[in-house]
PDB file of C-alpha atoms and ligand atoms in Angstrom:
ATOM      1  CA  MET A   1      19.813 -24.258 -19.994  1.00  0.00           C
ATOM      2  CA  LEU A   2      18.023 -21.339 -21.057  1.00  0.00           C
ATOM      3  CA  TYR A   3      14.482 -20.583 -21.209  1.00  0.00           C
ATOM      4  CA  ILE A   4      12.178 -17.612 -22.367  1.00  0.00           C
ATOM      5  CA  THR A   5       8.379 -16.803 -22.230  1.00  0.00           C
ATOM      6  CA  GLY A   6       5.999 -13.926 -22.273  1.00  0.00           C
ATOM      7  CA  ASP A   7       4.117 -11.923 -20.552  1.00  0.00           C
ATOM      8  CA  VAL A   8       3.721 -12.207 -16.704  1.00  0.00           C
ATOM      9  CA  HIS A   9       1.568  -9.411 -15.585  1.00  0.00           C
ATOM     10  CA  GLY A  10       2.330 -10.152 -11.787  1.00  0.00           C
ATOM     11  CA  GLU A  11       0.814 -13.388 -12.041  1.00  0.00           C
ATOM     12  CA  ILE A  12       3.440 -15.453  -9.912  1.00  0.00           C
ATOM     13  CA  THR A  13       1.602 -18.939 -10.706  1.00  0.00           C
ATOM     14  CA  ARG A  14       3.421 -18.743 -13.927  1.00  0.00           C
ATOM     15  CA  PHE A  15       6.547 -19.802 -12.141  1.00  0.00           C
ATOM     16  CA  VAL A  16       5.204 -22.586 -10.638  1.00  0.00           C
ATOM     17  CA  GLU A  17       7.248 -25.798 -11.549  1.00  0.00           C
ATOM     18  CA  PRO A  18       4.069 -27.931 -12.514  1.00  0.00           C
ATOM     19  CA  GLU A  19       3.434 -25.606 -15.168  1.00  0.00           C
ATOM     20  CA  VAL A  20       6.089 -27.291 -16.982  1.00  0.00           C
ATOM     21  CA  PRO A  21       5.989 -30.920 -15.789  1.00  0.00           C
ATOM     22  CA  SER A  22       8.048 -32.208 -18.358  1.00  0.00           C
ATOM     23  CA  LYS A  23      11.147 -30.080 -16.386  1.00  0.00           C
ATOM     24  CA  THR A  24      12.786 -30.182 -13.248  1.00  0.00           C
ATOM     25  CA  TRP A  25      14.263 -26.605 -12.872  1.00  0.00           C
ATOM     26  CA  THR A  26      17.334 -26.186 -10.869  1.00  0.00           C
ATOM     27  CA  GLY A  27      20.206 -23.474 -10.439  1.00  0.00           C
ATOM     28  CA  ALA A  28      21.694 -24.203 -13.869  1.00  0.00           C
ATOM     29  CA  ASP A  29      18.498 -22.609 -15.453  1.00  0.00           C
ATOM     30  CA  THR A  30      17.289 -18.918 -16.185  1.00  0.00           C
ATOM     31  CA  LEU A  31      13.742 -18.032 -17.371  1.00  0.00           C
ATOM     32  CA  ILE A  32      13.527 -14.873 -19.307  1.00  0.00           C
ATOM     33  CA  VAL A  33      10.999 -13.030 -19.351  1.00  0.00           C
ATOM     34  CA  ALA A  34       9.961 -11.079 -22.492  1.00  0.00           C
ATOM     35  CA  GLY A  35       8.379  -8.367 -20.872  1.00  0.00           C
ATOM     36  CA  ASP A  36       5.496  -6.913 -18.664  1.00  0.00           C
ATOM     37  CA  PHE A  37       6.815  -8.930 -15.626  1.00  0.00           C
ATOM     38  CA  GLY A  38       4.481  -6.773 -13.637  1.00  0.00           C
ATOM     39  CA  CYS A  39       5.784  -8.148 -10.267  1.00  0.00           C
ATOM     40  CA  ILE A  40       7.225  -4.738  -9.232  1.00  0.00           C
ATOM     41  CA  PHE A  41       4.251  -2.198  -9.314  1.00  0.00           C
ATOM     42  CA  GLY A  42       4.178   0.092  -6.751  1.00  0.00           C
ATOM     43  CA  LEU A  43       2.057  -2.557  -4.584  1.00  0.00           C
ATOM     44  CA  LYS A  44       2.099  -3.898  -0.844  1.00  0.00           C
ATOM     45  CA  MET A  45       2.250  -7.355  -2.749  1.00  0.00           C
ATOM     46  CA  ASP A  46       5.147  -6.773  -4.571  1.00  0.00           C
ATOM     47  CA  GLU A  47       7.711  -8.247  -1.831  1.00  0.00           C
ATOM     48  CA  GLN A  48       5.614 -11.235  -1.305  1.00  0.00           C
ATOM     49  CA  LYS A  49       5.737 -12.082  -4.499  1.00  0.00           C
ATOM     50  CA  LEU A  50       9.426 -11.454  -5.164  1.00  0.00           C
ATOM     51  CA  ASP A  51      10.101 -13.758  -1.921  1.00  0.00           C
ATOM     52  CA  PHE A  52       8.211 -16.269  -3.669  1.00  0.00           C
ATOM     53  CA  LEU A  53      10.574 -16.007  -6.686  1.00  0.00           C
ATOM     54  CA  GLU A  54      13.404 -15.450  -4.685  1.00  0.00           C
ATOM     55  CA  SER A  55      12.519 -18.929  -3.118  1.00  0.00           C
ATOM     56  CA  LEU A  56      12.820 -20.681  -6.382  1.00  0.00           C
ATOM     57  CA  PRO A  57      15.700 -22.613  -7.558  1.00  0.00           C
ATOM     58  CA  TYR A  58      16.409 -21.117 -10.861  1.00  0.00           C
ATOM     59  CA  GLU A  59      16.979 -17.315 -12.308  1.00  0.00           C
ATOM     60  CA  ILE A  60      14.751 -15.040 -13.470  1.00  0.00           C
ATOM     61  CA  ALA A  61      15.875 -12.567 -15.847  1.00  0.00           C
ATOM     62  CA  PHE A  62      13.043  -9.920 -17.163  1.00  0.00           C
ATOM     63  CA  LEU A  63      12.990  -7.511 -19.860  1.00  0.00           C
ATOM     64  CA  ASP A  64      10.740  -4.597 -19.131  1.00  0.00           C
ATOM     65  CA  GLY A  65       7.431  -4.208 -20.938  1.00  0.00           C
ATOM     66  CA  ASN A  66       5.148  -1.343 -20.940  1.00  0.00           C
ATOM     67  CA  HIS A  67       2.955  -2.435 -17.744  1.00  0.00           C
ATOM     68  CA  GLU A  68       5.720  -1.848 -15.260  1.00  0.00           C
ATOM     69  CA  CYS A  69       6.513   0.541 -12.325  1.00  0.00           C
ATOM     70  CA  PHE A  70       9.702   1.898 -13.915  1.00  0.00           C
ATOM     71  CA  PRO A  71      10.441   4.244 -10.920  1.00  0.00           C
ATOM     72  CA  LYS A  72      10.692   1.125  -8.835  1.00  0.00           C
ATOM     73  CA  ILE A  73      12.379  -1.201 -11.011  1.00  0.00           C
ATOM     74  CA  TYR A  74      15.434   1.771 -11.552  1.00  0.00           C
ATOM     75  CA  ALA A  75      15.696   1.973  -8.058  1.00  0.00           C
ATOM     76  CA  TYR A  76      17.379  -1.331  -7.457  1.00  0.00           C
ATOM     77  CA  PRO A  77      21.146  -1.373  -7.825  1.00  0.00           C
ATOM     78  CA  GLU A  78      22.491  -1.221 -11.440  1.00  0.00           C
ATOM     79  CA  GLU A  79      25.029  -3.822 -11.713  1.00  0.00           C
ATOM     80  CA  THR A  80      26.979  -5.936 -14.825  1.00  0.00           C
ATOM     81  CA  TRP A  81      25.930  -9.684 -14.927  1.00  0.00           C
ATOM     82  CA  ARG A  82      27.205 -11.557 -18.288  1.00  0.00           C
ATOM     83  CA  GLY A  83      28.318  -8.765 -20.106  1.00  0.00           C
ATOM     84  CA  GLY A  84      25.126  -6.301 -19.712  1.00  0.00           C
ATOM     85  CA  LYS A  85      23.547  -3.950 -17.549  1.00  0.00           C
ATOM     86  CA  VAL A  86      20.860  -5.123 -15.544  1.00  0.00           C
ATOM     87  CA  HIS A  87      18.886  -4.144 -11.623  1.00  0.00           C
ATOM     88  CA  ARG A  88      19.825  -6.955  -9.272  1.00  0.00           C
ATOM     89  CA  VAL A  89      15.980  -7.090  -7.789  1.00  0.00           C
ATOM     90  CA  ARG A  90      16.763 -10.400  -5.836  1.00  0.00           C
ATOM     91  CA  HIS A  91      19.589 -12.781  -5.707  1.00  0.00           C
ATOM     92  CA  ASN A  92      18.030 -14.651  -8.458  1.00  0.00           C
ATOM     93  CA  VAL A  93      15.642 -12.107 -10.189  1.00  0.00           C
ATOM     94  CA  ARG A  94      17.259  -9.461 -12.201  1.00  0.00           C
ATOM     95  CA  HIS A  95      15.964  -6.624 -14.847  1.00  0.00           C
ATOM     96  CA  LEU A  96      17.924  -6.852 -17.915  1.00  0.00           C
ATOM     97  CA  MET A  97      18.124  -3.216 -19.164  1.00  0.00           C
ATOM     98  CA  ARG A  98      17.516  -1.782 -22.740  1.00  0.00           C
ATOM     99  CA  GLY A  99      20.147  -2.159 -25.459  1.00  0.00           C
ATOM    100  CA  GLN A 100      22.196  -4.597 -23.693  1.00  0.00           C
ATOM    101  CA  ILE A 101      23.905  -7.965 -24.905  1.00  0.00           C
ATOM    102  CA  PHE A 102      23.987 -10.582 -22.436  1.00  0.00           C
ATOM    103  CA  GLU A 103      26.226 -13.875 -22.839  1.00  0.00           C
ATOM    104  CA  MET A 104      24.958 -16.792 -21.299  1.00  0.00           C
ATOM    105  CA  GLU A 105      25.781 -20.133 -21.887  1.00  0.00           C
ATOM    106  CA  GLY A 106      27.915 -19.229 -24.739  1.00  0.00           C
ATOM    107  CA  LEU A 107      24.672 -17.522 -26.209  1.00  0.00           C
ATOM    108  CA  ARG A 108      24.904 -13.711 -27.186  1.00  0.00           C
ATOM    109  CA  MET A 109      21.251 -12.057 -26.644  1.00  0.00           C
ATOM    110  CA  PHE A 110      20.511  -8.504 -27.308  1.00  0.00           C
ATOM    111  CA  THR A 111      17.565  -6.868 -25.499  1.00  0.00           C
ATOM    112  CA  MET A 112      15.086  -3.951 -25.936  1.00  0.00           C
ATOM    113  CA  GLY A 113      12.469  -3.972 -23.761  1.00  0.00           C
ATOM    114  CA  GLY A 114       9.806  -1.301 -23.523  1.00  0.00           C
ATOM    115  CA  GLY A 115       6.373  -0.503 -25.676  1.00  0.00           C
ATOM    116  CA  TYR A 116       3.181   1.434 -25.510  1.00  0.00           C
ATOM    117  CA  SER A 117       0.296   0.903 -23.572  1.00  0.00           C
ATOM    118  CA  ILE A 118      -2.888   0.208 -25.569  1.00  0.00           C
ATOM    119  CA  ASP A 119      -5.193   0.858 -22.399  1.00  0.00           C
ATOM    120  CA  VAL A 120      -3.425   3.935 -21.464  1.00  0.00           C
ATOM    121  CA  GLY A 121      -6.736   5.644 -21.321  1.00  0.00           C
ATOM    122  CA  MET A 122      -7.792   3.191 -18.836  1.00  0.00           C
ATOM    123  CA  ARG A 123      -4.654   3.612 -16.495  1.00  0.00           C
ATOM    124  CA  ILE A 124      -3.446   6.509 -13.740  1.00  0.00           C
ATOM    125  CA  PRO A 125      -0.087   7.700 -14.633  1.00  0.00           C
ATOM    126  CA  GLY A 126       2.295   7.561 -11.447  1.00  0.00           C
ATOM    127  CA  LEU A 127      -0.214   4.774 -10.076  1.00  0.00           C
ATOM    128  CA  SER A 128      -0.763   2.143 -13.396  1.00  0.00           C
ATOM    129  CA  TRP A 129       1.092   3.705 -16.133  1.00  0.00           C
ATOM    130  CA  TRP A 130       4.328   5.468 -16.341  1.00  0.00           C
ATOM    131  CA  PRO A 131       6.247   7.622 -19.053  1.00  0.00           C
ATOM    132  CA  GLU A 132       9.188   5.463 -19.347  1.00  0.00           C
ATOM    133  CA  GLU A 133       7.546   2.606 -20.905  1.00  0.00           C
ATOM    134  CA  MET A 134       8.789   3.312 -24.643  1.00  0.00           C
ATOM    135  CA  PRO A 135      12.588   3.938 -25.106  1.00  0.00           C
ATOM    136  CA  SER A 136      14.454   6.764 -24.777  1.00  0.00           C
ATOM    137  CA  ARG A 137      16.724   8.058 -27.645  1.00  0.00           C
ATOM    138  CA  GLU A 138      19.905   7.056 -25.676  1.00  0.00           C
ATOM    139  CA  GLU A 139      18.830   3.620 -24.930  1.00  0.00           C
ATOM    140  CA  TYR A 140      18.547   3.326 -28.819  1.00  0.00           C
ATOM    141  CA  GLU A 141      21.722   4.220 -29.412  1.00  0.00           C
ATOM    142  CA  GLU A 142      23.183   2.407 -26.577  1.00  0.00           C
ATOM    143  CA  GLY A 143      21.507  -0.608 -28.498  1.00  0.00           C
ATOM    144  CA  LEU A 144      22.968  -0.053 -31.579  1.00  0.00           C
ATOM    145  CA  SER A 145      26.637   0.983 -30.247  1.00  0.00           C
ATOM    146  CA  ASN A 146      26.772  -2.171 -28.168  1.00  0.00           C
ATOM    147  CA  LEU A 147      25.613  -4.105 -31.327  1.00  0.00           C
ATOM    148  CA  GLU A 148      28.075  -2.504 -33.105  1.00  0.00           C
ATOM    149  CA  LYS A 149      30.615  -3.973 -30.868  1.00  0.00           C
ATOM    150  CA  ALA A 150      29.618  -7.020 -30.783  1.00  0.00           C
ATOM    151  CA  GLY A 151      30.165  -7.392 -35.086  1.00  0.00           C
ATOM    152  CA  ASN A 152      26.355  -6.877 -35.399  1.00  0.00           C
ATOM    153  CA  GLN A 153      26.187 -10.578 -34.479  1.00  0.00           C
ATOM    154  CA  VAL A 154      24.135 -12.391 -31.296  1.00  0.00           C
ATOM    155  CA  ASP A 155      22.205 -15.382 -31.238  1.00  0.00           C
ATOM    156  CA  PHE A 156      19.192 -13.767 -30.207  1.00  0.00           C
ATOM    157  CA  ILE A 157      17.211 -10.858 -30.467  1.00  0.00           C
ATOM    158  CA  LEU A 158      15.110 -10.385 -27.739  1.00  0.00           C
ATOM    159  CA  SER A 159      12.250  -7.484 -27.213  1.00  0.00           C
ATOM    160  CA  HIS A 160       9.104  -6.746 -25.534  1.00  0.00           C
ATOM    161  CA  ALA A 161       7.405  -5.149 -28.656  1.00  0.00           C
ATOM    162  CA  ALA A 162       7.304  -6.688 -31.893  1.00  0.00           C
ATOM    163  CA  PRO A 163       9.356  -5.534 -35.291  1.00  0.00           C
ATOM    164  CA  ILE A 164       7.001  -3.075 -37.394  1.00  0.00           C
ATOM    165  CA  GLY A 165       7.108  -5.784 -40.213  1.00  0.00           C
ATOM    166  CA  THR A 166       5.732  -8.642 -37.905  1.00  0.00           C
ATOM    167  CA  MET A 167       2.996  -6.366 -37.140  1.00  0.00           C
ATOM    168  CA  ASN A 168       2.297  -5.394 -40.754  1.00  0.00           C
ATOM    169  CA  TYR A 169       1.914  -9.169 -41.443  1.00  0.00           C
ATOM    170  CA  LEU A 170      -0.179  -9.809 -38.455  1.00  0.00           C
ATOM    171  CA  LYS A 171      -2.625  -7.060 -39.540  1.00  0.00           C
ATOM    172  CA  GLU A 172      -2.468  -8.288 -43.113  1.00  0.00           C
ATOM    173  CA  ILE A 173      -3.527 -12.213 -42.031  1.00  0.00           C
ATOM    174  CA  GLY A 174      -6.183 -10.356 -39.879  1.00  0.00           C
ATOM    175  CA  VAL A 175      -4.748 -11.755 -36.395  1.00  0.00           C
ATOM    176  CA  PHE A 176      -3.720  -8.296 -34.999  1.00  0.00           C
ATOM    177  CA  GLN A 177      -5.331  -5.420 -35.877  1.00  0.00           C
ATOM    178  CA  TYR A 178      -3.732  -2.581 -33.656  1.00  0.00           C
ATOM    179  CA  LEU A 179      -1.029  -0.628 -35.116  1.00  0.00           C
ATOM    180  CA  PHE A 180      -0.389   2.367 -32.758  1.00  0.00           C
ATOM    181  CA  PRO A 181       1.446   5.417 -34.111  1.00  0.00           C
ATOM    182  CA  GLN A 182       3.243   5.742 -30.886  1.00  0.00           C
ATOM    183  CA  GLU A 183       4.810   2.338 -30.609  1.00  0.00           C
ATOM    184  CA  ARG A 184       5.755   3.059 -34.641  1.00  0.00           C
ATOM    185  CA  PRO A 185       9.415   3.984 -33.623  1.00  0.00           C
ATOM    186  CA  LEU A 186      10.289   1.175 -31.569  1.00  0.00           C
ATOM    187  CA  GLY A 187       8.871  -1.609 -34.305  1.00  0.00           C
ATOM    188  CA  VAL A 188      10.808   0.317 -36.941  1.00  0.00           C
ATOM    189  CA  TYR A 189      14.158   0.165 -34.856  1.00  0.00           C
ATOM    190  CA  LEU A 190      13.408  -3.459 -34.013  1.00  0.00           C
ATOM    191  CA  GLU A 191      12.712  -4.116 -37.573  1.00  0.00           C
ATOM    192  CA  GLN A 192      16.130  -2.001 -38.581  1.00  0.00           C
ATOM    193  CA  ILE A 193      18.046  -4.377 -35.978  1.00  0.00           C
ATOM    194  CA  ALA A 194      16.582  -7.895 -37.618  1.00  0.00           C
ATOM    195  CA  GLY A 195      17.634  -6.559 -40.990  1.00  0.00           C
ATOM    196  CA  ASP A 196      21.489  -5.669 -39.595  1.00  0.00           C
ATOM    197  CA  VAL A 197      22.260  -7.709 -36.958  1.00  0.00           C
ATOM    198  CA  SER A 198      22.937 -11.667 -37.714  1.00  0.00           C
ATOM    199  CA  HIS A 199      20.937 -13.744 -35.212  1.00  0.00           C
ATOM    200  CA  ARG A 200      18.891 -17.230 -35.039  1.00  0.00           C
ATOM    201  CA  HIS A 201      15.743 -16.111 -33.799  1.00  0.00           C
ATOM    202  CA  PHE A 202      13.999 -13.190 -32.824  1.00  0.00           C
ATOM    203  CA  TYR A 203      11.324 -13.115 -29.776  1.00  0.00           C
ATOM    204  CA  PHE A 204       8.875 -10.950 -28.255  1.00  0.00           C
ATOM    205  CA  GLY A 205       6.073 -10.182 -25.865  1.00  0.00           C
ATOM    206  CA  HIS A 206       3.117  -7.529 -25.938  1.00  0.00           C
ATOM    207  CA  ILE A 207       0.495  -8.914 -27.985  1.00  0.00           C
ATOM    208  CA  HIS A 208      -0.300 -12.052 -26.023  1.00  0.00           C
ATOM    209  CA  MET A 209      -0.583 -14.584 -28.296  1.00  0.00           C
ATOM    210  CA  ASP A 210       1.811 -17.642 -28.745  1.00  0.00           C
ATOM    211  CA  ARG A 211       2.557 -17.773 -32.528  1.00  0.00           C
ATOM    212  CA  GLU A 212       5.351 -18.748 -34.239  1.00  0.00           C
ATOM    213  CA  LEU A 213       6.026 -16.532 -37.149  1.00  0.00           C
ATOM    214  CA  PRO A 214       7.910 -16.117 -40.785  1.00  0.00           C
ATOM    215  CA  ASP A 215      11.716 -14.950 -40.750  1.00  0.00           C
ATOM    216  CA  ASN A 216      12.499 -17.092 -37.401  1.00  0.00           C
ATOM    217  CA  ARG A 217      10.474 -14.910 -35.105  1.00  0.00           C
ATOM    218  CA  THR A 218       8.114 -16.129 -32.314  1.00  0.00           C
ATOM    219  CA  ALA A 219       5.458 -14.254 -30.513  1.00  0.00           C
ATOM    220  CA  LEU A 220       5.723 -15.284 -26.776  1.00  0.00           C
ATOM    221  CA  TYR A 221       2.638 -15.273 -24.142  1.00  0.00           C
ATOM    222  CA  HIS A 222       2.309 -18.390 -22.045  1.00  0.00           C
ATOM    223  CA  ALA A 223       4.607 -20.741 -24.314  1.00  0.00           C
ATOM    224  CA  VAL A 224       8.538 -21.514 -22.848  1.00  0.00           C
ATOM    225  CA  TYR A 225      10.844 -22.186 -25.421  1.00  0.00           C
ATOM    226  CA  CYS A 226      14.170 -23.751 -24.946  1.00  0.00           C
ATOM    227  CA  LEU A 227      16.822 -21.488 -26.183  1.00  0.00           C
ATOM    228  CA  ASN A 228      19.849 -23.854 -26.116  1.00  0.00           C
ATOM    229  CA  THR A 229      17.539 -25.960 -28.650  1.00  0.00           C
ATOM    230  CA  GLY A 230      14.898 -23.723 -30.444  1.00  0.00           C
ATOM    231  CA  GLU A 231      12.030 -26.683 -28.501  1.00  0.00           C
ATOM    232  CA  ARG A 232       8.825 -25.609 -27.062  1.00  0.00           C
ATOM    233  CA  ILE A 233       8.483 -27.069 -23.462  1.00  0.00           C
ATOM    234  CA  ARG A 234       5.051 -25.680 -22.789  1.00  0.00           C
TER     235      ARG A 234
HETATM  236 FE1  LIG B   1       1.371  -7.717 -21.398  1.00  0.00          FE
END
């Protein structure tokens, strides 16, 4: 079965089975992280964290967010997995690249990682912040081209950042105040895709809240949803 959760920020306890007491994880399960995976950060602890993740009985597939060490992620071998491009980190840990369409268990999902770091002023370039956090024009275009090839029809759109319409809505209802112009192109792109591409549900992370939203959109943080059933299991 396929599951999705939000920002992990390197906290590997998030992958420990007891956090989802109602479920036993097996090799037939994949847990997708909607960005800010944070377990590859150019730190000594990275390998220990990845060793732990590799010991788990299920597959882990992460979109990148904004808080990632992109040069380290991009150094892993690139390969095709379930129809889209990934970086293979460990035998059961993969980075789902931007603008790809993956087909898993008969479900098609479009991925677009990346986002803007609102705390960039407190971060050090090359140590705790990397400029690749926002998607490039090529990545946006590759996404549009892959969607077109798929007949603009997927089951799920998965991103780290939120579509601009959702950001505006959250601001209107007083739940989330931050709208950064630096992230606007990504939010506009995601909103355009949501309008143009037939999909069942849109999941994103980034804003650190678990909330079901209008237009079949869900903000993810610690919650875990089953993509096959739509049910929240944590
Ligand atoms: Fe985050």
